[in-house]
């Protein structure tokens, strides 16, 4: 049980460390301002801008709620672990919940690093073979496949905007638009 408490304390320390760098209070204030703007009677006069505003607010809200809930759940597990006897059947349940929290933290901590100005936006990727002949064009085609598969695995929508293929083999140049939350940050 002491080992589990130690793991929980370590996880809590890592979560609070990341949260301290995420500027969540500023994001929460921004959400309040965005909600206030959305309550303006003229908000929907430009539906496209209103839709983008609403989408951005939902993204920020989801981000803030995830980290606040992760912190709250970790604190709850720590308190439960402190009041649980070593021989209690609850130890297995606490251990399972710890593993779930740890997986969620590991899966999302990379997103915490992506706090740059454009990291949460879509991405445009351009690949050009350059002066390497057929080998370079073949390599460009391999990069195209790798980026496309990575993007699809992440759940992004990939659209080929422009492609110039070599008749022999490979791709001379290609431009992709990759749509999805944090596409730019993950691809840069």
PDB file of C-alpha atoms in Angstrom:
ATOM      1  CA  UNK A   1       0.000   0.000   0.000  1.00  0.00           C
ATOM      2  CA  UNK A   2       2.904   2.342   0.749  1.00  0.00           C
ATOM      3  CA  UNK A   3       4.227   1.757  -2.757  1.00  0.00           C
ATOM      4  CA  UNK A   4       0.829   2.671  -4.227  1.00  0.00           C
ATOM      5  CA  UNK A   5       0.678   5.846  -2.103  1.00  0.00           C
ATOM      6  CA  UNK A   6       4.152   6.738  -3.286  1.00  0.00           C
ATOM      7  CA  UNK A   7       3.146   6.246  -6.929  1.00  0.00           C
ATOM      8  CA  UNK A   8       0.038   8.366  -6.422  1.00  0.00           C
ATOM      9  CA  UNK A   9       2.069  11.118  -4.766  1.00  0.00           C
ATOM     10  CA  UNK A  10       4.541  11.053  -7.662  1.00  0.00           C
ATOM     11  CA  UNK A  11       1.717  11.242 -10.212  1.00  0.00           C
ATOM     12  CA  UNK A  12       0.112  14.120  -8.296  1.00  0.00           C
ATOM     13  CA  UNK A  13       3.433  15.979  -8.247  1.00  0.00           C
ATOM     14  CA  UNK A  14       3.809  15.544 -12.026  1.00  0.00           C
ATOM     15  CA  UNK A  15       0.227  16.658 -12.662  1.00  0.00           C
ATOM     16  CA  UNK A  16       0.555  19.766 -10.501  1.00  0.00           C
ATOM     17  CA  UNK A  17       3.898  20.577 -12.107  1.00  0.00           C
ATOM     18  CA  UNK A  18       2.382  20.496 -15.588  1.00  0.00           C
ATOM     19  CA  UNK A  19      -0.731  22.379 -14.455  1.00  0.00           C
ATOM     20  CA  UNK A  20       1.461  25.141 -13.054  1.00  0.00           C
ATOM     21  CA  UNK A  21       2.872  25.687 -16.559  1.00  0.00           C
ATOM     22  CA  UNK A  22      -0.467  25.539 -18.380  1.00  0.00           C
ATOM     23  CA  UNK A  23      -1.833  28.892 -17.163  1.00  0.00           C
ATOM     24  CA  UNK A  24      -5.219  27.329 -16.404  1.00  0.00           C
ATOM     25  CA  UNK A  25      -6.467  30.387 -14.472  1.00  0.00           C
ATOM     26  CA  UNK A  26      -5.829  32.522 -17.564  1.00  0.00           C
ATOM     27  CA  UNK A  27      -7.596  29.981 -19.759  1.00  0.00           C
ATOM     28  CA  UNK A  28     -10.553  29.910 -17.340  1.00  0.00           C
ATOM     29  CA  UNK A  29     -10.725  33.720 -17.458  1.00  0.00           C
ATOM     30  CA  UNK A  30     -10.583  33.616 -21.256  1.00  0.00           C
ATOM     31  CA  UNK A  31     -13.468  31.117 -21.228  1.00  0.00           C
ATOM     32  CA  UNK A  32     -15.562  33.465 -19.103  1.00  0.00           C
ATOM     33  CA  UNK A  33     -14.867  36.305 -21.535  1.00  0.00           C
ATOM     34  CA  UNK A  34     -15.704  34.077 -24.507  1.00  0.00           C
ATOM     35  CA  UNK A  35     -18.978  32.983 -22.895  1.00  0.00           C
ATOM     36  CA  UNK A  36     -19.840  36.609 -22.186  1.00  0.00           C
ATOM     37  CA  UNK A  37     -19.187  37.466 -25.853  1.00  0.00           C
ATOM     38  CA  UNK A  38     -21.361  34.523 -26.934  1.00  0.00           C
ATOM     39  CA  UNK A  39     -24.247  35.932 -24.885  1.00  0.00           C
ATOM     40  CA  UNK A  40     -24.184  39.166 -26.920  1.00  0.00           C
ATOM     41  CA  UNK A  41     -27.410  39.483 -28.983  1.00  0.00           C
ATOM     42  CA  UNK A  42     -25.358  40.258 -32.125  1.00  0.00           C
ATOM     43  CA  UNK A  43     -23.092  37.238 -31.680  1.00  0.00           C
ATOM     44  CA  UNK A  44     -24.740  35.159 -34.419  1.00  0.00           C
ATOM     45  CA  UNK A  45     -24.867  38.002 -36.963  1.00  0.00           C
ATOM     46  CA  UNK A  46     -21.743  36.431 -38.527  1.00  0.00           C
ATOM     47  CA  UNK A  47     -22.420  32.677 -38.333  1.00  0.00           C
ATOM     48  CA  UNK A  48     -18.965  31.638 -39.575  1.00  0.00           C
ATOM     49  CA  UNK A  49     -17.116  33.734 -36.986  1.00  0.00           C
ATOM     50  CA  UNK A  50     -19.574  32.625 -34.284  1.00  0.00           C
ATOM     51  CA  UNK A  51     -18.998  28.984 -35.196  1.00  0.00           C
ATOM     52  CA  UNK A  52     -15.221  29.377 -34.984  1.00  0.00           C
ATOM     53  CA  UNK A  53     -15.578  31.215 -31.665  1.00  0.00           C
ATOM     54  CA  UNK A  54     -17.784  28.457 -30.251  1.00  0.00           C
ATOM     55  CA  UNK A  55     -15.431  25.735 -31.499  1.00  0.00           C
ATOM     56  CA  UNK A  56     -12.419  27.464 -29.913  1.00  0.00           C
ATOM     57  CA  UNK A  57     -14.294  27.916 -26.604  1.00  0.00           C
ATOM     58  CA  UNK A  58     -15.257  24.229 -26.580  1.00  0.00           C
ATOM     59  CA  UNK A  59     -11.635  23.236 -27.204  1.00  0.00           C
ATOM     60  CA  UNK A  60     -10.360  25.413 -24.351  1.00  0.00           C
ATOM     61  CA  UNK A  61     -13.117  24.184 -22.026  1.00  0.00           C
ATOM     62  CA  UNK A  62     -12.304  20.557 -22.813  1.00  0.00           C
ATOM     63  CA  UNK A  63      -8.600  21.169 -22.157  1.00  0.00           C
ATOM     64  CA  UNK A  64      -9.180  22.947 -18.826  1.00  0.00           C
ATOM     65  CA  UNK A  65     -11.757  20.418 -17.631  1.00  0.00           C
ATOM     66  CA  UNK A  66      -9.482  17.491 -18.456  1.00  0.00           C
ATOM     67  CA  UNK A  67      -6.586  18.819 -16.352  1.00  0.00           C
ATOM     68  CA  UNK A  68      -8.826  19.967 -13.470  1.00  0.00           C
ATOM     69  CA  UNK A  69     -10.594  16.576 -13.382  1.00  0.00           C
ATOM     70  CA  UNK A  70      -7.292  14.698 -13.560  1.00  0.00           C
ATOM     71  CA  UNK A  71      -5.979  16.685 -10.591  1.00  0.00           C
ATOM     72  CA  UNK A  72      -9.239  16.220  -8.637  1.00  0.00           C
ATOM     73  CA  UNK A  73      -9.331  12.474  -9.299  1.00  0.00           C
ATOM     74  CA  UNK A  74      -5.713  12.068  -8.228  1.00  0.00           C
ATOM     75  CA  UNK A  75      -6.373  13.956  -4.968  1.00  0.00           C
ATOM     76  CA  UNK A  76      -9.433  11.764  -4.360  1.00  0.00           C
ATOM     77  CA  UNK A  77      -7.411   8.580  -4.881  1.00  0.00           C
ATOM     78  CA  UNK A  78      -4.659   9.860  -2.589  1.00  0.00           C
ATOM     79  CA  UNK A  79      -7.189  10.556   0.179  1.00  0.00           C
ATOM     80  CA  UNK A  80      -8.781   7.151  -0.323  1.00  0.00           C
ATOM     81  CA  UNK A  81      -5.381   5.435  -0.239  1.00  0.00           C
ATOM     82  CA  UNK A  82      -4.474   7.185   3.017  1.00  0.00           C
ATOM     83  CA  UNK A  83      -7.627   5.908   4.703  1.00  0.00           C
ATOM     84  CA  UNK A  84      -7.498   2.360   3.346  1.00  0.00           C
ATOM     85  CA  UNK A  85      -6.039  -0.578   5.234  1.00  0.00           C
ATOM     86  CA  UNK A  86      -3.352  -2.680   3.550  1.00  0.00           C
ATOM     87  CA  UNK A  87      -5.541  -5.804   3.641  1.00  0.00           C
ATOM     88  CA  UNK A  88      -8.641  -4.044   2.316  1.00  0.00           C
ATOM     89  CA  UNK A  89     -10.192  -5.218  -0.967  1.00  0.00           C
ATOM     90  CA  UNK A  90     -10.288  -1.539  -1.990  1.00  0.00           C
ATOM     91  CA  UNK A  91      -6.523  -1.645  -2.620  1.00  0.00           C
ATOM     92  CA  UNK A  92      -7.069  -3.451  -5.949  1.00  0.00           C
ATOM     93  CA  UNK A  93      -9.691  -0.906  -6.978  1.00  0.00           C
ATOM     94  CA  UNK A  94      -7.407   2.010  -6.056  1.00  0.00           C
ATOM     95  CA  UNK A  95      -4.602   0.380  -8.017  1.00  0.00           C
ATOM     96  CA  UNK A  96      -6.849  -0.004 -11.082  1.00  0.00           C
ATOM     97  CA  UNK A  97      -7.949   3.633 -10.841  1.00  0.00           C
ATOM     98  CA  UNK A  98      -4.317   4.706 -10.516  1.00  0.00           C
ATOM     99  CA  UNK A  99      -3.451   2.845 -13.728  1.00  0.00           C
ATOM    100  CA  UNK A 100      -6.323   4.567 -15.556  1.00  0.00           C
ATOM    101  CA  UNK A 101      -5.197   7.987 -14.297  1.00  0.00           C
ATOM    102  CA  UNK A 102      -1.607   7.255 -15.262  1.00  0.00           C
ATOM    103  CA  UNK A 103      -2.606   6.216 -18.798  1.00  0.00           C
ATOM    104  CA  UNK A 104      -4.711   9.361 -19.245  1.00  0.00           C
ATOM    105  CA  UNK A 105      -1.869  11.517 -17.939  1.00  0.00           C
ATOM    106  CA  UNK A 106       0.735   9.886 -20.193  1.00  0.00           C
ATOM    107  CA  UNK A 107      -1.556  10.119 -23.211  1.00  0.00           C
ATOM    108  CA  UNK A 108      -2.254  13.819 -22.702  1.00  0.00           C
ATOM    109  CA  UNK A 109       0.936  15.253 -21.236  1.00  0.00           C
ATOM    110  CA  UNK A 110       2.329  15.876 -24.734  1.00  0.00           C
ATOM    111  CA  UNK A 111      -0.643  18.170 -25.354  1.00  0.00           C
ATOM    112  CA  UNK A 112       0.375  20.180 -22.305  1.00  0.00           C
ATOM    113  CA  UNK A 113       3.657  20.983 -23.996  1.00  0.00           C
ATOM    114  CA  UNK A 114       1.777  22.181 -27.063  1.00  0.00           C
ATOM    115  CA  UNK A 115       0.892  25.598 -25.758  1.00  0.00           C
ATOM    116  CA  UNK A 116       2.327  27.641 -28.620  1.00  0.00           C
ATOM    117  CA  UNK A 117       0.264  30.244 -30.411  1.00  0.00           C
ATOM    118  CA  UNK A 118      -0.670  28.022 -33.365  1.00  0.00           C
ATOM    119  CA  UNK A 119      -0.249  24.534 -31.874  1.00  0.00           C
ATOM    120  CA  UNK A 120      -3.985  23.881 -31.594  1.00  0.00           C
ATOM    121  CA  UNK A 121      -4.675  24.776 -35.244  1.00  0.00           C
ATOM    122  CA  UNK A 122      -4.818  22.793 -38.476  1.00  0.00           C
ATOM    123  CA  UNK A 123      -1.593  22.325 -40.467  1.00  0.00           C
ATOM    124  CA  UNK A 124      -0.446  22.664 -44.043  1.00  0.00           C
ATOM    125  CA  UNK A 125       2.455  20.395 -44.953  1.00  0.00           C
ATOM    126  CA  UNK A 126       4.445  20.822 -48.162  1.00  0.00           C
ATOM    127  CA  UNK A 127       6.984  18.236 -49.311  1.00  0.00           C
ATOM    128  CA  UNK A 128       9.376  18.827 -52.219  1.00  0.00           C
ATOM    129  CA  UNK A 129      11.810  16.281 -53.626  1.00  0.00           C
ATOM    130  CA  UNK A 130      14.440  18.853 -54.589  1.00  0.00           C
ATOM    131  CA  UNK A 131      17.444  17.909 -56.720  1.00  0.00           C
ATOM    132  CA  UNK A 132      17.870  14.267 -55.774  1.00  0.00           C
ATOM    133  CA  UNK A 133      16.354  12.618 -58.805  1.00  0.00           C
ATOM    134  CA  UNK A 134      14.179   9.505 -58.597  1.00  0.00           C
ATOM    135  CA  UNK A 135      15.559   8.569 -55.165  1.00  0.00           C
ATOM    136  CA  UNK A 136      14.497  11.922 -53.697  1.00  0.00           C
ATOM    137  CA  UNK A 137      11.053  11.616 -55.285  1.00  0.00           C
ATOM    138  CA  UNK A 138      10.708   8.103 -53.891  1.00  0.00           C
ATOM    139  CA  UNK A 139      11.702   9.410 -50.446  1.00  0.00           C
ATOM    140  CA  UNK A 140       9.126  12.221 -50.748  1.00  0.00           C
ATOM    141  CA  UNK A 141       6.452   9.624 -51.484  1.00  0.00           C
ATOM    142  CA  UNK A 142       7.500   7.629 -48.399  1.00  0.00           C
ATOM    143  CA  UNK A 143       7.291  10.797 -46.269  1.00  0.00           C
ATOM    144  CA  UNK A 144       3.845  11.461 -47.722  1.00  0.00           C
ATOM    145  CA  UNK A 145       2.668   7.989 -46.692  1.00  0.00           C
ATOM    146  CA  UNK A 146       4.199   8.350 -43.201  1.00  0.00           C
ATOM    147  CA  UNK A 147       2.609  11.742 -42.544  1.00  0.00           C
ATOM    148  CA  UNK A 148      -0.748  10.589 -43.931  1.00  0.00           C
ATOM    149  CA  UNK A 149      -0.810   7.432 -41.804  1.00  0.00           C
ATOM    150  CA  UNK A 150       0.326   9.290 -38.674  1.00  0.00           C
ATOM    151  CA  UNK A 151      -2.368  11.913 -39.202  1.00  0.00           C
ATOM    152  CA  UNK A 152      -5.084   9.332 -39.774  1.00  0.00           C
ATOM    153  CA  UNK A 153      -3.969   7.410 -36.691  1.00  0.00           C
ATOM    154  CA  UNK A 154      -4.368  10.630 -34.686  1.00  0.00           C
ATOM    155  CA  UNK A 155      -7.878  11.039 -36.122  1.00  0.00           C
ATOM    156  CA  UNK A 156      -7.026  14.011 -38.341  1.00  0.00           C
ATOM    157  CA  UNK A 157      -8.620  14.648 -41.704  1.00  0.00           C
ATOM    158  CA  UNK A 158      -6.027  14.700 -44.510  1.00  0.00           C
ATOM    159  CA  UNK A 159      -6.702  16.505 -47.773  1.00  0.00           C
ATOM    160  CA  UNK A 160      -4.257  16.600 -50.687  1.00  0.00           C
ATOM    161  CA  UNK A 161      -4.314  20.175 -51.983  1.00  0.00           C
ATOM    162  CA  UNK A 162      -1.726  19.713 -54.735  1.00  0.00           C
ATOM    163  CA  UNK A 163       0.394  16.823 -55.946  1.00  0.00           C
ATOM    164  CA  UNK A 164       2.918  16.454 -58.735  1.00  0.00           C
ATOM    165  CA  UNK A 165       3.879  12.839 -59.402  1.00  0.00           C
ATOM    166  CA  UNK A 166       6.894  11.597 -61.303  1.00  0.00           C
ATOM    167  CA  UNK A 167       5.934   9.269 -64.189  1.00  0.00           C
ATOM    168  CA  UNK A 168       8.730   6.844 -63.250  1.00  0.00           C
ATOM    169  CA  UNK A 169       8.318   6.648 -59.484  1.00  0.00           C
ATOM    170  CA  UNK A 170       7.723   8.861 -56.522  1.00  0.00           C
ATOM    171  CA  UNK A 171       6.341  12.332 -55.951  1.00  0.00           C
ATOM    172  CA  UNK A 172       7.965  15.590 -57.066  1.00  0.00           C
ATOM    173  CA  UNK A 173       5.957  17.723 -54.645  1.00  0.00           C
ATOM    174  CA  UNK A 174       2.811  17.548 -52.573  1.00  0.00           C
ATOM    175  CA  UNK A 175       0.858  19.938 -50.361  1.00  0.00           C
ATOM    176  CA  UNK A 176      -1.452  18.566 -47.668  1.00  0.00           C
ATOM    177  CA  UNK A 177      -3.978  20.191 -45.381  1.00  0.00           C
ATOM    178  CA  UNK A 178      -4.302  18.311 -42.112  1.00  0.00           C
ATOM    179  CA  UNK A 179      -7.359  19.199 -40.044  1.00  0.00           C
ATOM    180  CA  UNK A 180      -7.747  18.348 -36.387  1.00  0.00           C
ATOM    181  CA  UNK A 181      -7.168  19.590 -32.887  1.00  0.00           C
ATOM    182  CA  UNK A 182      -3.419  20.160 -32.252  1.00  0.00           C
ATOM    183  CA  UNK A 183      -2.533  19.048 -35.784  1.00  0.00           C
ATOM    184  CA  UNK A 184       0.020  21.850 -36.198  1.00  0.00           C
ATOM    185  CA  UNK A 185       1.613  21.276 -32.790  1.00  0.00           C
ATOM    186  CA  UNK A 186       1.913  17.530 -33.226  1.00  0.00           C
ATOM    187  CA  UNK A 187       3.264  17.774 -36.757  1.00  0.00           C
ATOM    188  CA  UNK A 188       5.793  20.528 -36.159  1.00  0.00           C
TER     189      UNK A 188
END
